[in-house]
């Protein structure tokens, strides 16, 4: 069984002599909701287009469920992948049911009313009747777009900025759909500028800027990095850890440069205690940041922080 739904290896996409995607190594775990974060023009949409076969890589390669992009089996794998890149394609003059019937005819798949009703129920649009899409809210249109994606029973969904323009109710409804689909076993790659909402659903994160993937990190590790903590830099990790144990510090994480302490502590008492245990600290700071500021700090550092 595949460990990753998507893997890219030094992926490059060049337009007009510039790298829109710059040697990206990306890993989307099977079963995850992968929050893909980057500024406009960072390369998110371009990567999704490459993965869907809408654009060819200029360099590097990728795998979908371990099948290489140059393998003929990739076409069969793509039949198990659905995507909304930029905006869902819907017919405004048709109802939700008729849009799905039309999509089934276009794709040559089962268009039974039972199948269509089941898909509409998955996205909470089973009671829209003959109401046409032009009279839908933006949130309803986004959910209908996802319903179209579900017609072929996908293993992987690619959603490019699906929350853009939605009101709070529309965002909450879409969020509920995304979480429910993921619980049913669908891997989801989702980009969004609304990081506070993405934070509520993502189980894994990828941060990209100017075509370069700066970091991939699990949601648990991101929470640990963002939560309030005291960071100490010190060269002797063993001495530092022994001192922390002597001071009965319970929650900490050793890093390349020192340690992050998550216990609620008095900094003055900590410094005095460390000194008594033979550790002189010359660099200490407190951190309490959100995901947006975490991303901004990554862009300033220009890359990985494995701490």
Short mmCIF file of C-alpha atoms in Angstrom, two decimals:
data_model
loop_
_atom_site.label_atom_id
_atom_site.label_comp_id
_atom_site.label_asym_id
_atom_site.label_seq_id
_atom_site.Cartn_x
_atom_site.Cartn_y
_atom_site.Cartn_z
CA UNK A 1 0.00 0.00 0.00
CA UNK A 2 1.23 3.47 -0.89
CA UNK A 3 2.53 5.63 1.92
CA UNK A 4 2.10 8.79 -0.13
CA UNK A 5 -0.71 9.80 -2.48
CA UNK A 6 1.59 12.37 -4.10
CA UNK A 7 5.38 12.46 -4.29
CA UNK A 8 7.36 14.95 -6.36
CA UNK A 9 11.09 14.67 -6.99
CA UNK A 10 12.94 17.91 -7.80
CA UNK A 11 9.86 19.02 -9.75
CA UNK A 12 10.39 22.05 -11.99
CA UNK A 13 7.96 23.99 -14.17
CA UNK A 14 9.34 26.89 -16.17
CA UNK A 15 7.45 29.70 -17.86
CA UNK A 16 9.25 32.35 -19.93
CA UNK A 17 12.60 31.25 -18.56
CA UNK A 18 11.53 31.52 -14.89
CA UNK A 19 10.86 28.65 -12.49
CA UNK A 20 7.24 28.83 -11.35
CA UNK A 21 7.98 25.56 -9.54
CA UNK A 22 11.57 25.32 -8.36
CA UNK A 23 12.93 21.82 -7.61
CA UNK A 24 10.08 20.80 -5.29
CA UNK A 25 10.21 17.60 -3.22
CA UNK A 26 6.66 17.13 -1.94
CA UNK A 27 5.05 14.31 0.03
CA UNK A 28 1.29 14.08 0.61
CA UNK A 29 0.54 11.17 2.99
CA UNK A 30 -2.30 8.84 2.09
CA UNK A 31 -5.34 9.65 4.25
CA UNK A 32 -4.20 13.18 5.09
CA UNK A 33 -5.73 16.60 4.60
CA UNK A 34 -2.67 18.39 3.27
CA UNK A 35 -2.87 22.15 3.77
CA UNK A 36 -0.91 23.80 0.95
CA UNK A 37 0.07 27.35 1.88
CA UNK A 38 1.70 30.03 -0.24
CA UNK A 39 1.27 33.55 -1.55
CA UNK A 40 -0.35 34.25 -4.93
CA UNK A 41 2.02 33.04 -7.63
CA UNK A 42 3.90 30.76 -5.25
CA UNK A 43 3.41 27.69 -7.46
CA UNK A 44 0.47 25.94 -5.77
CA UNK A 45 -1.89 26.00 -8.75
CA UNK A 46 0.91 25.16 -11.17
CA UNK A 47 1.79 22.04 -9.17
CA UNK A 48 -1.86 20.96 -9.16
CA UNK A 49 -2.05 21.45 -12.93
CA UNK A 50 1.07 19.35 -13.42
CA UNK A 51 -0.29 16.57 -11.19
CA UNK A 52 -3.54 16.51 -13.18
CA UNK A 53 -1.65 16.24 -16.47
CA UNK A 54 -2.73 19.73 -17.59
CA UNK A 55 0.91 20.86 -17.79
CA UNK A 56 4.15 18.97 -18.36
CA UNK A 57 7.07 19.21 -15.94
CA UNK A 58 10.09 21.11 -17.20
CA UNK A 59 12.27 18.99 -14.94
CA UNK A 60 12.07 16.33 -12.27
CA UNK A 61 9.18 13.92 -11.95
CA UNK A 62 6.33 12.83 -9.68
CA UNK A 63 4.36 9.79 -8.55
CA UNK A 64 0.67 9.38 -7.80
CA UNK A 65 0.11 6.48 -5.41
CA UNK A 66 3.63 5.27 -6.31
CA UNK A 67 2.96 5.27 -10.08
CA UNK A 68 5.54 7.43 -11.94
CA UNK A 69 4.21 10.16 -14.22
CA UNK A 70 5.98 8.62 -17.25
CA UNK A 71 4.37 5.21 -16.64
CA UNK A 72 1.34 4.46 -18.85
CA UNK A 73 -0.54 3.39 -15.70
CA UNK A 74 -0.68 7.06 -14.65
CA UNK A 75 -3.79 7.55 -16.81
CA UNK A 76 -5.69 4.90 -14.85
CA UNK A 77 -4.51 6.45 -11.58
CA UNK A 78 -5.75 9.89 -12.65
CA UNK A 79 -9.21 8.37 -13.08
CA UNK A 80 -9.18 8.05 -9.28
CA UNK A 81 -8.27 11.72 -8.80
CA UNK A 82 -10.60 14.73 -9.00
CA UNK A 83 -9.73 18.40 -8.86
CA UNK A 84 -11.13 21.90 -8.70
CA UNK A 85 -8.34 24.10 -9.97
CA UNK A 86 -9.34 27.78 -9.85
CA UNK A 87 -13.17 27.34 -10.07
CA UNK A 88 -15.76 24.55 -10.43
CA UNK A 89 -17.31 24.12 -13.91
CA UNK A 90 -21.10 24.27 -13.50
CA UNK A 91 -24.05 25.14 -15.74
CA UNK A 92 -25.88 28.08 -14.07
CA UNK A 93 -29.23 27.39 -15.78
CA UNK A 94 -29.40 23.81 -14.48
CA UNK A 95 -30.39 22.38 -11.10
CA UNK A 96 -27.93 20.46 -8.94
CA UNK A 97 -29.35 17.13 -10.16
CA UNK A 98 -29.17 18.15 -13.82
CA UNK A 99 -25.60 19.40 -13.40
CA UNK A 100 -24.59 16.01 -12.05
CA UNK A 101 -26.48 14.16 -14.82
CA UNK A 102 -24.65 16.30 -17.37
CA UNK A 103 -21.30 15.59 -15.70
CA UNK A 104 -22.03 11.85 -15.71
CA UNK A 105 -22.79 11.93 -19.43
CA UNK A 106 -19.64 13.96 -20.11
CA UNK A 107 -17.42 11.56 -18.18
CA UNK A 108 -19.26 8.42 -19.29
CA UNK A 109 -20.00 7.19 -15.76
CA UNK A 110 -23.03 5.94 -13.83
CA UNK A 111 -25.69 8.64 -13.89
CA UNK A 112 -28.44 6.87 -11.98
CA UNK A 113 -30.61 9.07 -9.79
CA UNK A 114 -29.65 6.90 -6.81
CA UNK A 115 -25.97 7.67 -7.36
CA UNK A 116 -26.64 11.37 -7.90
CA UNK A 117 -28.81 11.67 -4.77
CA UNK A 118 -26.16 9.86 -2.72
CA UNK A 119 -23.49 12.32 -3.86
CA UNK A 120 -25.70 15.35 -3.20
CA UNK A 121 -26.37 14.04 0.30
CA UNK A 122 -22.62 13.80 0.92
CA UNK A 123 -22.28 17.54 0.34
CA UNK A 124 -25.55 18.58 2.00
CA UNK A 125 -27.42 19.57 -1.18
CA UNK A 126 -30.06 16.85 -1.27
CA UNK A 127 -32.94 19.28 -0.75
CA UNK A 128 -32.24 21.88 -3.48
CA UNK A 129 -34.92 20.49 -5.83
CA UNK A 130 -35.31 22.39 -9.12
CA UNK A 131 -33.50 25.48 -7.87
CA UNK A 132 -30.94 26.49 -10.52
CA UNK A 133 -27.27 26.97 -9.78
CA UNK A 134 -27.43 30.69 -10.66
CA UNK A 135 -29.58 31.07 -7.54
CA UNK A 136 -27.16 29.13 -5.32
CA UNK A 137 -24.93 30.88 -2.81
CA UNK A 138 -21.21 30.73 -3.53
CA UNK A 139 -20.83 28.14 -0.76
CA UNK A 140 -23.51 25.95 -2.34
CA UNK A 141 -21.76 26.20 -5.70
CA UNK A 142 -18.48 25.12 -4.15
CA UNK A 143 -20.17 22.13 -2.52
CA UNK A 144 -21.85 21.23 -5.82
CA UNK A 145 -18.43 21.44 -7.48
CA UNK A 146 -17.16 18.92 -4.95
CA UNK A 147 -20.22 16.74 -5.64
CA UNK A 148 -19.15 16.60 -9.30
CA UNK A 149 -15.69 15.47 -8.14
CA UNK A 150 -17.22 12.64 -6.10
CA UNK A 151 -19.04 11.05 -9.03
CA UNK A 152 -16.04 8.88 -9.93
CA UNK A 153 -15.39 7.73 -6.32
CA UNK A 154 -11.96 9.43 -6.11
CA UNK A 155 -9.14 8.41 -3.80
CA UNK A 156 -7.62 11.89 -3.98
CA UNK A 157 -9.11 15.40 -4.22
CA UNK A 158 -7.16 18.51 -5.25
CA UNK A 159 -8.93 21.68 -4.10
CA UNK A 160 -7.43 25.01 -5.13
CA UNK A 161 -8.65 27.87 -2.88
CA UNK A 162 -12.17 26.43 -2.38
CA UNK A 163 -12.88 28.84 0.50
CA UNK A 164 -12.23 32.01 -1.48
CA UNK A 165 -15.12 34.46 -1.28
CA UNK A 166 -17.23 32.34 1.06
CA UNK A 167 -19.07 33.87 4.00
CA UNK A 168 -18.53 32.34 7.48
CA UNK A 169 -21.50 29.98 7.07
CA UNK A 170 -20.29 28.82 3.66
CA UNK A 171 -16.80 28.20 5.04
CA UNK A 172 -18.19 26.19 7.98
CA UNK A 173 -20.36 24.07 5.66
CA UNK A 174 -17.48 23.40 3.27
CA UNK A 175 -15.18 22.57 6.17
CA UNK A 176 -17.68 19.99 7.42
CA UNK A 177 -17.84 18.38 3.96
CA UNK A 178 -14.04 18.21 3.68
CA UNK A 179 -13.61 16.59 7.10
CA UNK A 180 -16.40 14.09 6.41
CA UNK A 181 -14.92 13.07 3.04
CA UNK A 182 -11.52 12.61 4.64
CA UNK A 183 -13.04 10.37 7.32
CA UNK A 184 -14.38 8.22 4.49
CA UNK A 185 -10.81 7.63 3.31
CA UNK A 186 -10.28 10.34 0.69
CA UNK A 187 -6.91 12.08 0.71
CA UNK A 188 -7.30 15.84 0.18
CA UNK A 189 -4.76 18.40 -1.00
CA UNK A 190 -6.24 21.84 -0.29
CA UNK A 191 -4.79 25.30 -0.73
CA UNK A 192 -6.23 28.36 1.00
CA UNK A 193 -5.33 31.86 2.12
CA UNK A 194 -7.69 31.52 5.10
CA UNK A 195 -5.15 29.87 7.38
CA UNK A 196 -7.31 30.04 10.48
CA UNK A 197 -9.85 27.80 8.72
CA UNK A 198 -7.25 25.54 7.13
CA UNK A 199 -5.82 25.05 10.61
CA UNK A 200 -9.12 23.44 11.67
CA UNK A 201 -8.94 20.67 9.04
CA UNK A 202 -5.33 20.11 7.97
CA UNK A 203 -3.49 17.08 9.32
CA UNK A 204 -0.32 17.82 7.37
CA UNK A 205 1.12 21.04 5.94
CA UNK A 206 3.29 22.19 3.07
CA UNK A 207 4.59 25.79 2.91
CA UNK A 208 5.70 27.14 -0.48
CA UNK A 209 7.02 30.53 -1.58
CA UNK A 210 8.24 31.72 -4.97
CA UNK A 211 8.15 28.18 -6.32
CA UNK A 212 10.25 26.68 -3.51
CA UNK A 213 8.80 24.28 -0.94
CA UNK A 214 10.05 25.68 2.35
CA UNK A 215 8.80 22.99 4.72
CA UNK A 216 6.47 20.05 5.23
CA UNK A 217 5.27 19.41 8.77
CA UNK A 218 2.58 17.41 10.57
CA UNK A 219 -0.27 19.28 12.23
CA UNK A 220 0.89 18.06 15.66
CA UNK A 221 4.41 19.38 15.12
CA UNK A 222 3.06 22.65 13.78
CA UNK A 223 0.88 23.10 16.87
CA UNK A 224 3.92 22.42 19.04
CA UNK A 225 5.94 25.00 17.10
CA UNK A 226 3.19 27.61 17.29
CA UNK A 227 2.16 27.17 20.90
CA UNK A 228 3.66 29.40 23.54
CA UNK A 229 7.12 28.25 24.54
CA UNK A 230 10.54 29.36 25.69
CA UNK A 231 13.39 28.69 23.29
CA UNK A 232 16.95 28.35 24.56
CA UNK A 233 20.04 28.03 22.39
CA UNK A 234 22.89 26.00 23.85
CA UNK A 235 25.62 23.84 22.31
CA UNK A 236 25.70 21.04 24.91
CA UNK A 237 22.38 19.22 24.47
CA UNK A 238 23.18 16.55 27.07
CA UNK A 239 24.05 19.07 29.78
CA UNK A 240 20.95 21.07 28.92
CA UNK A 241 18.67 18.04 29.15
CA UNK A 242 20.18 16.93 32.47
CA UNK A 243 19.59 20.42 33.86
CA UNK A 244 15.98 20.42 32.71
CA UNK A 245 15.38 17.06 34.37
CA UNK A 246 16.95 18.34 37.59
CA UNK A 247 14.54 21.29 37.49
CA UNK A 248 11.60 18.93 36.91
CA UNK A 249 10.78 20.50 33.52
CA UNK A 250 8.26 18.07 31.98
CA UNK A 251 7.39 19.35 28.51
CA UNK A 252 10.33 20.20 26.28
CA UNK A 253 11.78 19.30 22.91
CA UNK A 254 15.47 19.20 22.06
CA UNK A 255 16.33 20.96 18.80
CA UNK A 256 19.44 21.33 16.65
CA UNK A 257 20.33 24.57 18.40
CA UNK A 258 19.08 23.92 21.93
CA UNK A 259 15.63 23.29 23.41
CA UNK A 260 11.99 24.43 23.31
CA UNK A 261 10.22 24.40 26.70
CA UNK A 262 6.43 24.25 26.79
CA UNK A 263 5.91 24.22 30.58
CA UNK A 264 4.48 27.38 32.16
CA UNK A 265 7.64 28.72 33.81
CA UNK A 266 9.14 31.87 35.24
CA UNK A 267 12.06 32.78 32.97
CA UNK A 268 14.15 34.32 35.76
CA UNK A 269 13.76 31.20 37.92
CA UNK A 270 14.62 29.05 34.88
CA UNK A 271 17.85 30.94 34.17
CA UNK A 272 18.89 30.77 37.83
CA UNK A 273 18.10 27.06 37.97
CA UNK A 274 20.00 26.28 34.79
CA UNK A 275 23.05 28.17 36.04
CA UNK A 276 22.98 26.23 39.32
CA UNK A 277 23.06 23.07 37.22
CA UNK A 278 26.07 24.19 35.21
CA UNK A 279 24.32 25.60 32.14
CA UNK A 280 25.00 29.23 31.25
CA UNK A 281 22.41 30.60 28.80
CA UNK A 282 23.32 33.44 26.46
CA UNK A 283 20.31 33.29 24.12
CA UNK A 284 16.68 32.89 25.24
CA UNK A 285 13.37 34.03 23.76
CA UNK A 286 9.64 33.40 24.07
CA UNK A 287 7.40 32.46 21.16
CA UNK A 288 3.63 32.57 20.77
CA UNK A 289 2.72 32.67 17.05
CA UNK A 290 -0.12 31.64 14.76
CA UNK A 291 0.16 29.72 11.47
CA UNK A 292 0.28 32.88 9.38
CA UNK A 293 3.20 34.29 11.33
CA UNK A 294 4.86 30.87 11.28
CA UNK A 295 4.68 30.91 7.47
CA UNK A 296 6.01 34.47 7.33
CA UNK A 297 8.92 33.52 9.59
CA UNK A 298 9.68 30.59 7.28
CA UNK A 299 9.81 32.87 4.24
CA UNK A 300 12.19 35.21 6.05
CA UNK A 301 14.47 32.30 7.03
CA UNK A 302 14.12 30.88 3.53
CA UNK A 303 13.44 27.29 4.45
CA UNK A 304 13.42 24.38 6.80
CA UNK A 305 13.08 24.50 10.55
CA UNK A 306 13.11 20.92 11.70
CA UNK A 307 12.91 21.84 15.33
#
